[in-house]
Coordinates of N, CA and C and ligand atoms in Angstrom, one line a residue:
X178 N 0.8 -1.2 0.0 CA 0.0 0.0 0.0 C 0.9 1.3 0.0
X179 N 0.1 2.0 -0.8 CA 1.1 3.3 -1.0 C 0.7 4.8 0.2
X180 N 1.9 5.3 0.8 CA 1.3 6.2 1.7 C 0.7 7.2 0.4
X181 N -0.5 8.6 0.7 CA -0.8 9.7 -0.1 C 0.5 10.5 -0.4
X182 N 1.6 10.4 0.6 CA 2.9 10.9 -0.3 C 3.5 10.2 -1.2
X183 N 3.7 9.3 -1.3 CA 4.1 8.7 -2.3 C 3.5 8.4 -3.6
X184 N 2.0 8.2 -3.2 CA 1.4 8.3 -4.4 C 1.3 9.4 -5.3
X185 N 1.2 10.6 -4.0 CA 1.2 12.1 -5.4 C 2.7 11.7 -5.7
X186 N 3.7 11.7 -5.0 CA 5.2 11.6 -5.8 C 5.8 10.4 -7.3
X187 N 4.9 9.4 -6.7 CA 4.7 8.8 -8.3 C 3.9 9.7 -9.4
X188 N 2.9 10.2 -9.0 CA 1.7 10.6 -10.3 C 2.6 11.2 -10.9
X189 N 3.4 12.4 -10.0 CA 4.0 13.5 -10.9 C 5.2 12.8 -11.5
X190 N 5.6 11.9 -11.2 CA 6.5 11.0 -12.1 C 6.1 10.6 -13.1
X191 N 4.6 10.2 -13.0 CA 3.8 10.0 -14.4 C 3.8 11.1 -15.2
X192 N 3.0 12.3 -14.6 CA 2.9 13.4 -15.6 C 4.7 13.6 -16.3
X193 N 6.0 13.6 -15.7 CA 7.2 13.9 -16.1 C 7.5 13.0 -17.5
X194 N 7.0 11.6 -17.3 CA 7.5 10.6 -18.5 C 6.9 10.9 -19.5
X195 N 5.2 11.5 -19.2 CA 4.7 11.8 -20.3 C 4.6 13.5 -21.1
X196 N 5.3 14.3 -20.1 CA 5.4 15.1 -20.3 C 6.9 15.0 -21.8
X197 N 8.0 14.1 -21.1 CA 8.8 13.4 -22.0 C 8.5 13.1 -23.6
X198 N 7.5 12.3 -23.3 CA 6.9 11.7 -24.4 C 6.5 13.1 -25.2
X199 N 6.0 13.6 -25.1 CA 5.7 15.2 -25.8 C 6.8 16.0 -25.9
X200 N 7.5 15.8 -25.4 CA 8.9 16.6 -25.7 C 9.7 16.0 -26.7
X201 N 9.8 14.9 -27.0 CA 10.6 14.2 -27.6 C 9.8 14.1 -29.0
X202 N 8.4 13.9 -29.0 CA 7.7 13.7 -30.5 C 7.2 15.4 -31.1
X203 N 7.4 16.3 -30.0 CA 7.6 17.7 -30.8 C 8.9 17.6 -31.4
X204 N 9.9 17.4 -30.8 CA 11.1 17.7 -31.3 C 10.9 16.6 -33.0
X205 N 10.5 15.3 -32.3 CA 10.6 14.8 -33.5 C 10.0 15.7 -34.9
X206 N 8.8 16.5 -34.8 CA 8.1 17.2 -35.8 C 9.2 18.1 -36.1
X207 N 9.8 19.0 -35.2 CA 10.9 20.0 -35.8 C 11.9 19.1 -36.7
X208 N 12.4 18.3 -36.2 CA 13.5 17.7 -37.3 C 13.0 17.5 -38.3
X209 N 11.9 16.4 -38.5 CA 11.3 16.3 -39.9 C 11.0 17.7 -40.8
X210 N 10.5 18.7 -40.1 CA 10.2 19.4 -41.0 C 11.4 20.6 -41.5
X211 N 12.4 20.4 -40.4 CA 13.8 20.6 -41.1 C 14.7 19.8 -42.5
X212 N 14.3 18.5 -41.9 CA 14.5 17.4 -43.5 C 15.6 16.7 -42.7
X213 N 15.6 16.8 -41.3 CA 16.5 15.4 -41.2 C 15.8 14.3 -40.4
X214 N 15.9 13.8 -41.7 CA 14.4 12.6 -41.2 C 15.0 11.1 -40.2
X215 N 15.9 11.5 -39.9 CA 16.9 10.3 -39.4 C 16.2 10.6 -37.9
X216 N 16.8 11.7 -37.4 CA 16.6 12.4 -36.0 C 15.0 11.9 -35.7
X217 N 14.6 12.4 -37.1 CA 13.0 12.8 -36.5 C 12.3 11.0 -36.4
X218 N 13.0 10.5 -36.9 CA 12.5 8.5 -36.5 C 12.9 9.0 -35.4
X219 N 14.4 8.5 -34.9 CA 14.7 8.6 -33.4 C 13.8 9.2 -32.6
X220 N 13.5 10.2 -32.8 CA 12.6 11.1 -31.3 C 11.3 10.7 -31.5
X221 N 10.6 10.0 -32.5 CA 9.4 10.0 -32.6 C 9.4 8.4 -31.4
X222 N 10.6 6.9 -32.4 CA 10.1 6.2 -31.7 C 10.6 6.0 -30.1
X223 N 11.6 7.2 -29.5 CA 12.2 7.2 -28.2 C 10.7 8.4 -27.3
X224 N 9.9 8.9 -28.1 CA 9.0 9.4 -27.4 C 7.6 8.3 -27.2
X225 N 7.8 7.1 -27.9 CA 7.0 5.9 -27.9 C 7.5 5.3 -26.3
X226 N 8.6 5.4 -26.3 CA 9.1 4.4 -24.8 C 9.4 5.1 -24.4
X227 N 9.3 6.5 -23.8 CA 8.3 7.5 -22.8 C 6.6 7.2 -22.4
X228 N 6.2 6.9 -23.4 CA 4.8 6.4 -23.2 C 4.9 5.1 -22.7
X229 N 5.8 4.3 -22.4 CA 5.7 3.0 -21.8 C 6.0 3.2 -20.8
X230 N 7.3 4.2 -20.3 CA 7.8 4.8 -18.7 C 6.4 5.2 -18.4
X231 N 5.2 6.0 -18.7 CA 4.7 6.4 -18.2 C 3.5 5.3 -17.4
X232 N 3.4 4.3 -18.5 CA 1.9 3.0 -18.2 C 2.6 2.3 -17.2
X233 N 3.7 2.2 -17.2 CA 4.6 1.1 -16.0 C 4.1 1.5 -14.6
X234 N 4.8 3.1 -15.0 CA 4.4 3.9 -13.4 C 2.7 3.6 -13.4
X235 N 1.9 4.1 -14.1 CA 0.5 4.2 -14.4 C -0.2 3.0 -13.2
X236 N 0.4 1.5 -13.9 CA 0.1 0.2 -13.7 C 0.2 0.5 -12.4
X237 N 1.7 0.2 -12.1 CA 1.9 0.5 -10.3 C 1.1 0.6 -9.8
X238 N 1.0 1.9 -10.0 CA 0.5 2.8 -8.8 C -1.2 2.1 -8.6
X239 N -1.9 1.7 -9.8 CA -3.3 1.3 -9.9 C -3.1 0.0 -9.4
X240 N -2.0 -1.1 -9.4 CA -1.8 -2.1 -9.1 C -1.9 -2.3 -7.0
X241 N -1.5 -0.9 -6.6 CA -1.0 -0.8 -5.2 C -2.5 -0.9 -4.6
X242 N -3.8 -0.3 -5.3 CA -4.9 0.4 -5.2 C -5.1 1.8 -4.6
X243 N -4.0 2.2 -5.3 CA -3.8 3.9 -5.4 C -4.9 4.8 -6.3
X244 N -5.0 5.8 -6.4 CA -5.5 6.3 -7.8 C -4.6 7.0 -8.0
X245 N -4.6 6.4 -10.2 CA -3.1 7.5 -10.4 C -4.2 8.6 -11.2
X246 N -3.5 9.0 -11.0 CA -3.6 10.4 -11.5 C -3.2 11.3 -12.2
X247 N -3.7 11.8 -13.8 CA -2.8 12.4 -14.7 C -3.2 14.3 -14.4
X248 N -2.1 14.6 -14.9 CA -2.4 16.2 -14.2 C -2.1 17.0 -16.2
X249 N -2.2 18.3 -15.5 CA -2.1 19.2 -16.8 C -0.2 19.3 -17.0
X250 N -0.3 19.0 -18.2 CA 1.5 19.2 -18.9 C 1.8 20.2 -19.6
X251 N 2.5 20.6 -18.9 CA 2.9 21.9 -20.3 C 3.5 21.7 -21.6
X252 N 3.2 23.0 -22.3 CA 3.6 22.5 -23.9 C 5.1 22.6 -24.0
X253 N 5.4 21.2 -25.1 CA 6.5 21.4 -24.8 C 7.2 22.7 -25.7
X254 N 8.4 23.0 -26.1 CA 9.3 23.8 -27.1 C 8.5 23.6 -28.6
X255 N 8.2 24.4 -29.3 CA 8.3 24.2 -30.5 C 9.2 24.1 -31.8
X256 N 10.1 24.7 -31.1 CA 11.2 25.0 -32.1 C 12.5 24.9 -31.3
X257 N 13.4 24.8 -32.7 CA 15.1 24.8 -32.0 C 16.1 25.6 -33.0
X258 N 17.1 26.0 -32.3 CA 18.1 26.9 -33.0 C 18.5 25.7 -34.5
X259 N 19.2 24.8 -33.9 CA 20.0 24.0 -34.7 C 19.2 21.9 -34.0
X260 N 19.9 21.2 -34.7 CA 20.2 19.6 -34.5 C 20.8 19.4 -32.9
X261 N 22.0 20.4 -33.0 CA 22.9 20.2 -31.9 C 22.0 21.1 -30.4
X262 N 21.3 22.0 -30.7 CA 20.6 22.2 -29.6 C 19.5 21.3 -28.9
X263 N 19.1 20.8 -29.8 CA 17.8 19.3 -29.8 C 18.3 18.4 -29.0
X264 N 19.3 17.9 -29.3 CA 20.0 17.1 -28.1 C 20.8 17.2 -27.6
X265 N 21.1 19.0 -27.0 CA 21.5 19.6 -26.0 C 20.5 19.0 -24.7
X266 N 19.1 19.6 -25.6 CA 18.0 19.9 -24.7 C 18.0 18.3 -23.7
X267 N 17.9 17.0 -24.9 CA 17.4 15.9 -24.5 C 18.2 15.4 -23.4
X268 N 19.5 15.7 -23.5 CA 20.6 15.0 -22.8 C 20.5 15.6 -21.1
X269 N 20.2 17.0 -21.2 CA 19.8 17.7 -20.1 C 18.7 17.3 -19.5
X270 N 17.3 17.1 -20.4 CA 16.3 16.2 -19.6 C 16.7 15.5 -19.0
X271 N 17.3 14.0 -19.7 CA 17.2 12.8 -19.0 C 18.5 12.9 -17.7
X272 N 18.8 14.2 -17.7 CA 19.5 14.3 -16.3 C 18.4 14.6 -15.3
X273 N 17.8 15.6 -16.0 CA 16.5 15.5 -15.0 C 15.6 14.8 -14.3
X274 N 15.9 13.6 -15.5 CA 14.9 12.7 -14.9 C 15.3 12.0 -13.9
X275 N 16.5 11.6 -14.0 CA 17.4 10.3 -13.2 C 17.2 11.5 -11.7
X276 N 17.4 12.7 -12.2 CA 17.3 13.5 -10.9 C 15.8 13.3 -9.8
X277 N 14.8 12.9 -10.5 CA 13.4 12.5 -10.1 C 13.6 11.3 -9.5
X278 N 14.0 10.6 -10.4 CA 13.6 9.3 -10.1 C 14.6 8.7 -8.7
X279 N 15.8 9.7 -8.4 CA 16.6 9.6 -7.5 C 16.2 9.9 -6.4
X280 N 14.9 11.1 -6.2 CA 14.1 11.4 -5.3 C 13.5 10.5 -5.0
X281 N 12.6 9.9 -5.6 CA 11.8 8.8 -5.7 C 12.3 7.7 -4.6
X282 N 13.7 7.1 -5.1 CA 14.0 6.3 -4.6 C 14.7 6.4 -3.0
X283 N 15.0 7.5 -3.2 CA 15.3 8.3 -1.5 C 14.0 8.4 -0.7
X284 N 13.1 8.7 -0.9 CA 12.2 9.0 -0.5 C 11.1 7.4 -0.1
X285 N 11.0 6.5 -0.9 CA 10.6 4.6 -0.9 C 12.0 4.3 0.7
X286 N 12.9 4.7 0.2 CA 13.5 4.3 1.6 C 13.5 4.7 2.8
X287 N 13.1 6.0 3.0 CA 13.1 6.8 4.4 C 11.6 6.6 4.3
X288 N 10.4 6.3 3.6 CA 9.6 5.8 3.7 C 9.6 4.4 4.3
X289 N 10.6 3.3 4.2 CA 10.7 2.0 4.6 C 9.6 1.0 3.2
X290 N 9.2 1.8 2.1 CA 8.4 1.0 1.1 C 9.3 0.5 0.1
X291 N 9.5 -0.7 0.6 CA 10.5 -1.6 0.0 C 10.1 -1.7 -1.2
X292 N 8.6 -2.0 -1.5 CA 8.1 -2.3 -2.7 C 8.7 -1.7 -3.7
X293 N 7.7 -0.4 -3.4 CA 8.0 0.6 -4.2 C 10.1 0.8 -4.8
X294 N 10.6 0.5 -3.3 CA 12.1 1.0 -3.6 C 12.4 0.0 -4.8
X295 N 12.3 -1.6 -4.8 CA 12.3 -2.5 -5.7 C 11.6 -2.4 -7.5
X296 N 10.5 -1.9 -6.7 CA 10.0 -1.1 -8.8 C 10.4 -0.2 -8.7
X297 N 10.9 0.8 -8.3 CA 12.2 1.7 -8.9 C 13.4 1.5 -9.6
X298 N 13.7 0.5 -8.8 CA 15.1 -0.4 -9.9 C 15.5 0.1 -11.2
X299 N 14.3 -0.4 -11.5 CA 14.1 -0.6 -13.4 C 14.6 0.7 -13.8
X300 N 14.0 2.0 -13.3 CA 13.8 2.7 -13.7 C 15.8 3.3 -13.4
X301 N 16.1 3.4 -12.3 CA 18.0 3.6 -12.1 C 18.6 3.1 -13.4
X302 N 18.1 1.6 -13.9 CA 18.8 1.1 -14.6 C 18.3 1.7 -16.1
X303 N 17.3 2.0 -16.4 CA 17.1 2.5 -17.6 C 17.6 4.0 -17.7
X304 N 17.3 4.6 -16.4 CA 18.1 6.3 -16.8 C 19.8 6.1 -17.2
X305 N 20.2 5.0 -16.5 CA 21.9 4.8 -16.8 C 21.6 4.7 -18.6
X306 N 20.9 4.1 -18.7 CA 20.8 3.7 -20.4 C 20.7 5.4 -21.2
X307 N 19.7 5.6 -20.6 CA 19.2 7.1 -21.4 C 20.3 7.5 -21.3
X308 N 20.9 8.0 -20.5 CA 21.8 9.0 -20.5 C 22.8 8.7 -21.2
X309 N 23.3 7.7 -21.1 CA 24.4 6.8 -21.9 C 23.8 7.2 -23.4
X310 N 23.2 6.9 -23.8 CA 22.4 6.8 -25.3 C 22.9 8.3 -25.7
X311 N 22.4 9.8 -24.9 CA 22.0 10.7 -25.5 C 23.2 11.1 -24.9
X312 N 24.3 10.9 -24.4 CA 25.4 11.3 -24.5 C 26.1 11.1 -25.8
X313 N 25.9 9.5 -25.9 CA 26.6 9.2 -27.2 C 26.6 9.9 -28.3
X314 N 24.9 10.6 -28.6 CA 24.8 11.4 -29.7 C 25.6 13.0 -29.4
X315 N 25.6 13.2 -27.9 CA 26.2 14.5 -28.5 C 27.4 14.4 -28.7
X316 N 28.7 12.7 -28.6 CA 29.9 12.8 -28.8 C 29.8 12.7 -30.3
X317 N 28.6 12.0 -31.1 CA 28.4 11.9 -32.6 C 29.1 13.3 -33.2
X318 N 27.9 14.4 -32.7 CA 28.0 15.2 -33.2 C 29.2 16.5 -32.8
X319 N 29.6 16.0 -32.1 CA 31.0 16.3 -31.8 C 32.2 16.4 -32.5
X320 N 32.5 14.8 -32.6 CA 33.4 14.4 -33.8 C 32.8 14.3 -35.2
X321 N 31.5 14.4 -35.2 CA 31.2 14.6 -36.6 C 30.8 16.0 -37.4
X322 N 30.3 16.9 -36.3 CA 29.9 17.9 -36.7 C 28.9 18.3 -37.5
X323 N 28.4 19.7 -37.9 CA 27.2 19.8 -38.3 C 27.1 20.4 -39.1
X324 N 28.2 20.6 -39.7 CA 28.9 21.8 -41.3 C 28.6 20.7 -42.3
X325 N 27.9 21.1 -43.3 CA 28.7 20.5 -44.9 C 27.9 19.4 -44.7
X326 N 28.5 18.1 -45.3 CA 28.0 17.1 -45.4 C 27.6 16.0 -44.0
X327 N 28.3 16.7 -42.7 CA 28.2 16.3 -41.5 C 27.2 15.8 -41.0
X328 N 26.4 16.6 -41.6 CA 24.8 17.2 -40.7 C 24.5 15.7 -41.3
X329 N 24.5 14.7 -42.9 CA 23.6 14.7 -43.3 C 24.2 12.7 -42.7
X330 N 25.5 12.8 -42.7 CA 25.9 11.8 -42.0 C 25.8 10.9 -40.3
X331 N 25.7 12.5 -39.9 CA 25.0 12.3 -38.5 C 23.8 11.9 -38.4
X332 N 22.5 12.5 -39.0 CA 21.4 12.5 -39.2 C 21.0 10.9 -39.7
X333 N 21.9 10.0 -40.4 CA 21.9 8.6 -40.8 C 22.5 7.9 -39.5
X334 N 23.1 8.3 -38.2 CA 24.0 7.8 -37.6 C 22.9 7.7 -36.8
X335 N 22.0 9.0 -36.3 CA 21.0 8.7 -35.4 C 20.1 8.4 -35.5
X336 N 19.7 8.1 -36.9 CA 18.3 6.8 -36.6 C 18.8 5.4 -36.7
X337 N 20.3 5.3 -37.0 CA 20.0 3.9 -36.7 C 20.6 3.8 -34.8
X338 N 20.2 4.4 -34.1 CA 19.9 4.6 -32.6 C 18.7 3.8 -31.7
X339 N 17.5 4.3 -33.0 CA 16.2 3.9 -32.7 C 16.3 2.4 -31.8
X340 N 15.7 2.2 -30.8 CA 15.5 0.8 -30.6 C 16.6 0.2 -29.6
X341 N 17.5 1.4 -29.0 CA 19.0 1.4 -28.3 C 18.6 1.2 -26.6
X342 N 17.4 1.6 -26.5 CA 17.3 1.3 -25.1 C 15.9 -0.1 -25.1
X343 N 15.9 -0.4 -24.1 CA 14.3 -1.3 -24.4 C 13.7 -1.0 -23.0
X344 N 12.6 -1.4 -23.4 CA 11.1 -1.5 -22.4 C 11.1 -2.9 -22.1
X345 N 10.6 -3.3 -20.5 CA 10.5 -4.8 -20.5 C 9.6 -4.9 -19.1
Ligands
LIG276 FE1 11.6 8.0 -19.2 FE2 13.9 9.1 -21.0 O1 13.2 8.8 -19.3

């Protein structure tokens, strides 16, 4: 059973993943309509497995016989300077998240909710992933750069990314 703190502290974990999810499939629309249709796969189907972080939590919390609860999300960015600010942005999220989710798990333990601290797991071990992932792209774009024919070689480099982390 979940204490009322913890339950609002998951929800808003919920609204964050899916807030994600909208952040990542806007961005995906700005790439595409830039023409780098590589990126815009990547964020479309990495804002897909945002929407599965979010049902996991969702499940939980309705599994504990909590009520979850989805709240109002803000919109995300519509636009971006360049490629390389896009996954400026993303790499800084998923810091933020692991930053959540680190709450989360501090909070299951000084709560004594083992449960809860044990379905958190998953989630430690997938931010290690995220971050890993969207680091990589900005070392891509690093050594690859974003002049000239760069852009268009990068932009092939990160869709085949798609599919780098998994859901389970
Ligand atoms: Fe659900 Fe990318 O963190």
């Amino acid at each position: 059973m979940l204490t009322p703190a913890m339950t609002d502290r998951l929800n808003k974990q919920i609204g964050l993943e899916q807030y994600s999810s909208n952040l990542y499939l806007q961005m995906s629309a700005w790439c595409d309509h830039q023409g780098y249709t590589g990126s815009a796969a990547f964020l479309r189907e990495h804002a897909g497995e945002e929407l599965q972080h979010m049902h996991k939590l969702f499940d939980y919390v309705c599994e504990t016989g909590a009520l979850a609860v989805l709240g109002a999300l803000n919109a995300p960015p519509p636009g971006y300077k360049s490629l390389g600010d896009v996954f400026e942005v993303t790499y800084k999220h998923e810091i933020s998240i692991t930053a959540g989710i680190n709450q989360l798990v501090a909070s299951a333990l000084a709560e004594q909710d083992f449960g809860t601290f044990q379905f958190l797991q998953w989630y430690v071990s997938e931010q290690h992933e995220e971050e890993r992932l969207f680091k990589s792209i900005l070392d891509k774009i690093s050594v690859i750069g974003l002049e000239g024919k760069g852009i268009y070689f990068l932009d092939k480099e990160i869709r085949k990314l798609a599919g780098q982390t998994t859901v389970s």
